[in-house]
Tab-separated table of C-alpha atoms in Angstrom:
chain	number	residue	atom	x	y	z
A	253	UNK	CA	-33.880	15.829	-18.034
A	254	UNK	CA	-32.381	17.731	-21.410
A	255	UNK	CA	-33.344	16.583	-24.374
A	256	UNK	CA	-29.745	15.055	-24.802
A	257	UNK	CA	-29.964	13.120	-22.175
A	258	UNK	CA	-32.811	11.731	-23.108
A	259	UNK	CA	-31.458	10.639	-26.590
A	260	UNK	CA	-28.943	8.683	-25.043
A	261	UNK	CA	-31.461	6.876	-22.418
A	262	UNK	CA	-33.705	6.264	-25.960
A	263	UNK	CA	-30.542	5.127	-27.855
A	264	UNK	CA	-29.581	2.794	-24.882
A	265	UNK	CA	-33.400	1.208	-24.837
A	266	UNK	CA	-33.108	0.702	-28.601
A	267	UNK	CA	-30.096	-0.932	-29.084
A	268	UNK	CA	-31.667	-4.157	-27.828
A	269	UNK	CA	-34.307	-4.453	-30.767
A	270	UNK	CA	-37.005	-1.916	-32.511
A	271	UNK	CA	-39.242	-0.381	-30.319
A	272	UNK	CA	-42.960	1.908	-31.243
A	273	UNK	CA	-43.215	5.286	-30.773
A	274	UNK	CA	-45.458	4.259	-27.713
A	275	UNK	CA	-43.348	1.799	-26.446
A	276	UNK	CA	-40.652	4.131	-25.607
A	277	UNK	CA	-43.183	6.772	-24.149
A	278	UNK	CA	-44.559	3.873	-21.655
A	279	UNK	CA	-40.794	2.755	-21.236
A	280	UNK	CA	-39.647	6.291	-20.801
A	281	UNK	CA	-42.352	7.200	-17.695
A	282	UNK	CA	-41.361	4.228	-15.807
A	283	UNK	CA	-37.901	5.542	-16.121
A	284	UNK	CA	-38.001	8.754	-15.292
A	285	UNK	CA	-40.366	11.436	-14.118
A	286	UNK	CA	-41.338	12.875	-17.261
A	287	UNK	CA	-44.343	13.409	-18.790
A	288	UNK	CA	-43.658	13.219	-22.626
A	289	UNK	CA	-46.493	12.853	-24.917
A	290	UNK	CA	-45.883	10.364	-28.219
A	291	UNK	CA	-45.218	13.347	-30.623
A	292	UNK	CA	-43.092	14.956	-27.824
A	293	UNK	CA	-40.622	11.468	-28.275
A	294	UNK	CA	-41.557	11.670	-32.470
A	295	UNK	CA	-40.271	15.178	-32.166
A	296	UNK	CA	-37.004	13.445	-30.209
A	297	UNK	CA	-36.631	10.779	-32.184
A	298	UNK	CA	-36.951	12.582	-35.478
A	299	UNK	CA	-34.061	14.995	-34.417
A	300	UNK	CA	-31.727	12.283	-34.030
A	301	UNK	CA	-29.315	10.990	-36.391
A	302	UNK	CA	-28.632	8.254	-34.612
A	303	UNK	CA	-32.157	7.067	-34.779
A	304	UNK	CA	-33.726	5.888	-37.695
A	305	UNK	CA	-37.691	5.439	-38.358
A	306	UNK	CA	-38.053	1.798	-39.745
A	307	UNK	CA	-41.064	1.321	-40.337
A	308	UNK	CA	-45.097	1.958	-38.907
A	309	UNK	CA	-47.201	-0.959	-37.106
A	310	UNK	CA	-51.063	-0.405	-36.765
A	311	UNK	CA	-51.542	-2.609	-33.855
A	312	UNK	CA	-49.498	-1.566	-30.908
A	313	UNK	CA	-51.495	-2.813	-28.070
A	314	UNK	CA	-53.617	0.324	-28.126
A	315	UNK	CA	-57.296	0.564	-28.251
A	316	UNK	CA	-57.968	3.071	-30.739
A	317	UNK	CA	-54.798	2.246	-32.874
A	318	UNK	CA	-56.805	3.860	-36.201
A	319	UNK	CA	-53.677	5.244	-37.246
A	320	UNK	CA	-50.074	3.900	-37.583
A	321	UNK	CA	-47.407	4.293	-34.756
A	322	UNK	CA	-43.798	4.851	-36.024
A	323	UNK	CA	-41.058	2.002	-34.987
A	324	UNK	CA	-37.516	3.602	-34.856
A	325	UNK	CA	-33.837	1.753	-34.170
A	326	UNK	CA	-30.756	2.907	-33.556
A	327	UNK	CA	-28.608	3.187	-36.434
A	328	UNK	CA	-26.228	0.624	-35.342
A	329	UNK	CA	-28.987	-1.970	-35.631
A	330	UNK	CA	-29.788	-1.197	-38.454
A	331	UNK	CA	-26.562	-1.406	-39.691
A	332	UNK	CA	-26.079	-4.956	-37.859
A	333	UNK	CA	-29.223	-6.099	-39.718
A	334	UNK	CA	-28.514	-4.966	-43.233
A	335	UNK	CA	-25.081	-6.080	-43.284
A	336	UNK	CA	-26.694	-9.610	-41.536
A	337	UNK	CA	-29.305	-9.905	-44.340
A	338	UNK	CA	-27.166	-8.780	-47.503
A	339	UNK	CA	-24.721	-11.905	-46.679
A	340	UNK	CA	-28.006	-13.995	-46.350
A	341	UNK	CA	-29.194	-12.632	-50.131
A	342	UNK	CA	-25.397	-12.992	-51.336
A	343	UNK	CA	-25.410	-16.971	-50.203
A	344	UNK	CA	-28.483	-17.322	-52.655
């Protein structure tokens, strides 16, 4: 599958709610036959304007999580949830 392709499947999975870095890689190989490593998808998801990094969690179900894993959502959820929470601060 080309990398564009991909994007979209990734965009798609993300619209429903932030997902980690190895989320999407575990999501991604029961999707299709790929086998993309977690800085393969970084890599992806950095190049992607329509993908935006969020934030990092430590504990992602991993053993050895020693190090943070990125969470990423598409850019219209993020849009949805600033526009959501700057009503919520203007009510205040």
């Amino acid at each position: 599958m080309d990398s564009q392709n991909l994007r979209e499947l990734i965009r798609k999975y993300l619209s429903e709610r932030p997902r980690n870095t190895i989320e999407i890689s575990v999501w991604l190989a029961s999707q299709i036959d790929s086998v993309n490593s977690p800085s393969d998808i970084t890599r992806i998801l950095e190049s992607d304007d329509q993908i935006a990094r969020i934030g990092t969690v430590r504990k992602s179900g991993m053993r050895r999580s020693e190090s943070p894993v990125s969470e990423w959502a598409s850019s219209s959820w993020v849009e949805h949830h600033e526009r959501k929470g700057s009503e919520h601060n203007k009510e205040r």
